[in-house]
Coordinates of N, CA and C and ligand atoms in Angstrom, one line a residue:
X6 N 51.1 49.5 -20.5 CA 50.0 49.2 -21.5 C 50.2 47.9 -22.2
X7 N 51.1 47.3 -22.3 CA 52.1 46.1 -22.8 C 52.7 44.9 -21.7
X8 N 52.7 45.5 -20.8 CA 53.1 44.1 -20.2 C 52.2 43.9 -19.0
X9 N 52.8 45.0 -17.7 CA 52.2 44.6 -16.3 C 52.5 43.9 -15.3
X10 N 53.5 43.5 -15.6 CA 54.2 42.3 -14.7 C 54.9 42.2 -13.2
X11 N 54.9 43.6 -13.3 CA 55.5 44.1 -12.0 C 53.8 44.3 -11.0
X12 N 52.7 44.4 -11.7 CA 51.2 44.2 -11.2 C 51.0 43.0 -10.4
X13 N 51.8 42.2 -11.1 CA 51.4 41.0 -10.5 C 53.2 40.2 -10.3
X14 N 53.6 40.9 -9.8 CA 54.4 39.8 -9.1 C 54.8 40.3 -7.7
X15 N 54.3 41.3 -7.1 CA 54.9 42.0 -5.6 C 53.7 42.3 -5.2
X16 N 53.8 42.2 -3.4 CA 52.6 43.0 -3.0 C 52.8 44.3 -2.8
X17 N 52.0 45.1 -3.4 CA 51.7 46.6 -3.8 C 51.3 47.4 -2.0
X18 N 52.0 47.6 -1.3 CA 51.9 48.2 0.0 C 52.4 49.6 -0.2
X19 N 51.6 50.0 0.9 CA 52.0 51.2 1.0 C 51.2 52.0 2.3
X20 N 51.6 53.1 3.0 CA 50.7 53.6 4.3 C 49.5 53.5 3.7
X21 N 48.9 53.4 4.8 CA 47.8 53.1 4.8 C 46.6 54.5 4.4
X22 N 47.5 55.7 4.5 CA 46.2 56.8 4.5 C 46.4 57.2 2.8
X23 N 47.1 56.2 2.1 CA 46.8 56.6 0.8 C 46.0 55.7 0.0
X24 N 45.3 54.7 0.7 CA 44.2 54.1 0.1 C 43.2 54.8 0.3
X25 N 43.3 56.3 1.3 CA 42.0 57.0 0.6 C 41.5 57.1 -0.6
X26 N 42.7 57.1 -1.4 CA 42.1 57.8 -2.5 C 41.4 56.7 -3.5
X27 N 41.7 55.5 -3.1 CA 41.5 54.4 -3.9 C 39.8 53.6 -3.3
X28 N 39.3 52.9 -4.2 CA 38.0 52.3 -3.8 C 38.6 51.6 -2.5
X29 N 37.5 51.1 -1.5 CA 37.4 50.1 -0.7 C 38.0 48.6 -1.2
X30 N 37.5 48.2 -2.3 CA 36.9 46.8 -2.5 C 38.5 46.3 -3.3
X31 N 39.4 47.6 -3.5 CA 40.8 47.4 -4.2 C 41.8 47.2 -3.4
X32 N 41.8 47.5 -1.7 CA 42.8 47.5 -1.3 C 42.8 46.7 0.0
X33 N 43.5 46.3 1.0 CA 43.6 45.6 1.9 C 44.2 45.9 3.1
X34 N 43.8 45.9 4.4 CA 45.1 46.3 5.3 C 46.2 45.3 5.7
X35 N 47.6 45.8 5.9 CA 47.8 44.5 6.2 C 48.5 44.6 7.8
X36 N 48.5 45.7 7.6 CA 49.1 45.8 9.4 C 48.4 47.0 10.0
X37 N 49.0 47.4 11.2 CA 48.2 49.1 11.3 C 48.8 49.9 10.7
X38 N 49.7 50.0 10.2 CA 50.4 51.2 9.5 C 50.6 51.1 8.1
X39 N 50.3 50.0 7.4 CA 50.3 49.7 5.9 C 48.5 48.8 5.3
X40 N 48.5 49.2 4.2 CA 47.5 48.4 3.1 C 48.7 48.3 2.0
X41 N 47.7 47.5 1.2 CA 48.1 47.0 0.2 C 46.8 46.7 -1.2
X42 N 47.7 46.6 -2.5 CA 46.5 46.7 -3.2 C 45.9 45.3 -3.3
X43 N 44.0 45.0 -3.3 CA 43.9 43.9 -3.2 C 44.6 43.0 -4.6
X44 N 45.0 41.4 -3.7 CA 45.1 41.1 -4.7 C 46.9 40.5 -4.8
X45 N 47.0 41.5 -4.4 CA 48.9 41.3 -4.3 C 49.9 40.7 -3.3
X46 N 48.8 40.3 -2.2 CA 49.2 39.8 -0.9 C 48.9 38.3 -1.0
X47 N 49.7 37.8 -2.0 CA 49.7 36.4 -2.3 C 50.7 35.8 -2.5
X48 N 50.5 34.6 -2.6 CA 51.8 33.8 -3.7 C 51.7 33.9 -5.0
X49 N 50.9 33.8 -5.1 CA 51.0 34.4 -6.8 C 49.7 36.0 -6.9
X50 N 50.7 36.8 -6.9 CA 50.3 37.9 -6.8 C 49.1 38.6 -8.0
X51 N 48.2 39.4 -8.1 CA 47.7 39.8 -9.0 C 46.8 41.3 -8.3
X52 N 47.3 42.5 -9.0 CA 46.9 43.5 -8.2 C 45.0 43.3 -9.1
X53 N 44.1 43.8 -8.1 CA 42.7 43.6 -8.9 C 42.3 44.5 -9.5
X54 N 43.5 45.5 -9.4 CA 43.0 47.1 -10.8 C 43.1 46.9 -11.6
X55 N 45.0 45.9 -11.7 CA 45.1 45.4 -13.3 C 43.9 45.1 -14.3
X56 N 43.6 44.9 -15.4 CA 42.9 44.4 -16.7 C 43.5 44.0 -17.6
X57 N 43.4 42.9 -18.3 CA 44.0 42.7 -19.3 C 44.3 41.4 -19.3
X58 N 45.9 41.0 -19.6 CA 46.0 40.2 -19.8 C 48.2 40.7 -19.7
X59 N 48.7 39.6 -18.7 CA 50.1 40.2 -19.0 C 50.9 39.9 -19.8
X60 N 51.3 41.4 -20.5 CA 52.5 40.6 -21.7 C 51.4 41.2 -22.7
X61 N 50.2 41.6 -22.6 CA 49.4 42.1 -23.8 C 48.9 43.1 -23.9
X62 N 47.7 43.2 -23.7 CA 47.2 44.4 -24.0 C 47.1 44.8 -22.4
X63 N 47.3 45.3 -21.4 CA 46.5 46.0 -19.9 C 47.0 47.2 -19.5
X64 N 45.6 47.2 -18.5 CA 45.7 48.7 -17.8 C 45.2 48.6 -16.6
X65 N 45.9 50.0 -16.0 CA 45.8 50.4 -14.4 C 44.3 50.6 -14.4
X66 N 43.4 50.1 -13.8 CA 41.9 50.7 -13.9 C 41.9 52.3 -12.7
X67 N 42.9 52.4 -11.9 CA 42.9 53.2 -10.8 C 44.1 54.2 -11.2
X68 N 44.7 54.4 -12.5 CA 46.1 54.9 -13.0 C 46.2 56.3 -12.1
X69 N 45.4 56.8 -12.1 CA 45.3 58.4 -11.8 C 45.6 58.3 -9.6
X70 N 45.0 57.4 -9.5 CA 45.4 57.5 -8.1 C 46.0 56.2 -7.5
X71 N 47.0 55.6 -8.6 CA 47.2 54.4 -8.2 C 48.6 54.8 -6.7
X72 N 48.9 54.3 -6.3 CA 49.7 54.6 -4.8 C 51.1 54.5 -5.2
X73 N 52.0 55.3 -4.4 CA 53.2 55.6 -4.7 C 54.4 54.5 -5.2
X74 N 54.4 53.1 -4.6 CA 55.2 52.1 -5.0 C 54.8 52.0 -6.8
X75 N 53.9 51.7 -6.8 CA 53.3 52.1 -8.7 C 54.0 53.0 -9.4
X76 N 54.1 54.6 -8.5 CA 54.8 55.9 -9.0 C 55.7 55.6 -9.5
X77 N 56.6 54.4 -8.1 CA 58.2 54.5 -8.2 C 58.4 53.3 -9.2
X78 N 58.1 52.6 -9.7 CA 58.6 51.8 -10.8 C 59.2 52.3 -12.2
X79 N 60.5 51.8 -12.0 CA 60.7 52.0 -13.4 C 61.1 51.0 -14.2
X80 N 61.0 51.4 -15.2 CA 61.0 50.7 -16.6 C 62.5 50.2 -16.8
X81 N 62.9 48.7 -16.8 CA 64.3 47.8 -16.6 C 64.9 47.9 -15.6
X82 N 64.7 48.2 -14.6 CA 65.6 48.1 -13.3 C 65.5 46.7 -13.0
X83 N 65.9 46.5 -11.9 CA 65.8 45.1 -11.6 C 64.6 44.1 -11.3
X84 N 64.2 45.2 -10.2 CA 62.5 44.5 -10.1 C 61.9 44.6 -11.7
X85 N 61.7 44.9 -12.0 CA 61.1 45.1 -13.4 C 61.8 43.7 -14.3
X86 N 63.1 43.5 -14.4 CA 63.6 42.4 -15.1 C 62.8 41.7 -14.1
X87 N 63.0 41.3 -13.3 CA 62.5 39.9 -12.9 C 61.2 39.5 -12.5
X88 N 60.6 40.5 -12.2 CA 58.6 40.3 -12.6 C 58.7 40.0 -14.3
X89 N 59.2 40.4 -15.3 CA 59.2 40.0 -16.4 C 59.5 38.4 -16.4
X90 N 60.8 38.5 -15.7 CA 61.3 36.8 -15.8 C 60.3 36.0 -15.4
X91 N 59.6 36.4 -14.1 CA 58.5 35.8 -13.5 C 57.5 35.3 -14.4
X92 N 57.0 35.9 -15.7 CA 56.0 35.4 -16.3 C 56.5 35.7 -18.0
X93 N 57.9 35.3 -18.1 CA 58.2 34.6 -19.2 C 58.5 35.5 -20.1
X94 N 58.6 36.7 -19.7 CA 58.6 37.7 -20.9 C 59.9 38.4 -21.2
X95 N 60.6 38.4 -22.0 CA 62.0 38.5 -22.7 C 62.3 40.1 -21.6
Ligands
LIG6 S1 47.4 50.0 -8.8 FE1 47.6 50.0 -11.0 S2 49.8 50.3 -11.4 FE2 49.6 49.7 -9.2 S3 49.9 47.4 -9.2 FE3 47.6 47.9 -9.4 S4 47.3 47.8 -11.6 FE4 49.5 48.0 -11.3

């Protein structure tokens, strides 16, 4: 709700039969056996459920069915430091 950074700095993949649960227009395929959320298959990544702004106020617009790599995030681990570092945030 405060940062988001980990939103936007990896591409958000995952098998592909769990973008059922998600809109069309949010997700991407990227191979036959994976999608990903739209948005994060970039160089500079930005998932398109995010809202907000990072580092301030945002939110998951899809929280309730957002896809399991999202589940698995946790709060200071490593990926988490360094999507932080990514966009400047202590
Ligand atoms: S689905 Fe939600 S939690 Fe997952 S990357 Fe996108 S905005 Fe973040």
């Amino acid at each position: 709700m405060s940062c988001g950074a980990c939103c936007a700095s990896f591409r958000v993949s995952f098998y592909w039969a769990e973008a059922s649960d998600l809109p069309d227009a949010l997700t991407e395929r990227v191979s036959p056996l994976y999608s990903c959320m739209a948005g994060t298959h970039s160089k500079a990544p930005r998932c398109a459920a995010l809202q907000g702004e990072i580092g301030g106020a945002v939110a998951c617009s899809v929280y309730a069915q957002r896809p399991s790599p999202c589940r698995e995030v946790v709060a200071g681990d490593a990926k988490c430091l360094a999507a932080r570092q990514r966009h400047g945030l202590p």
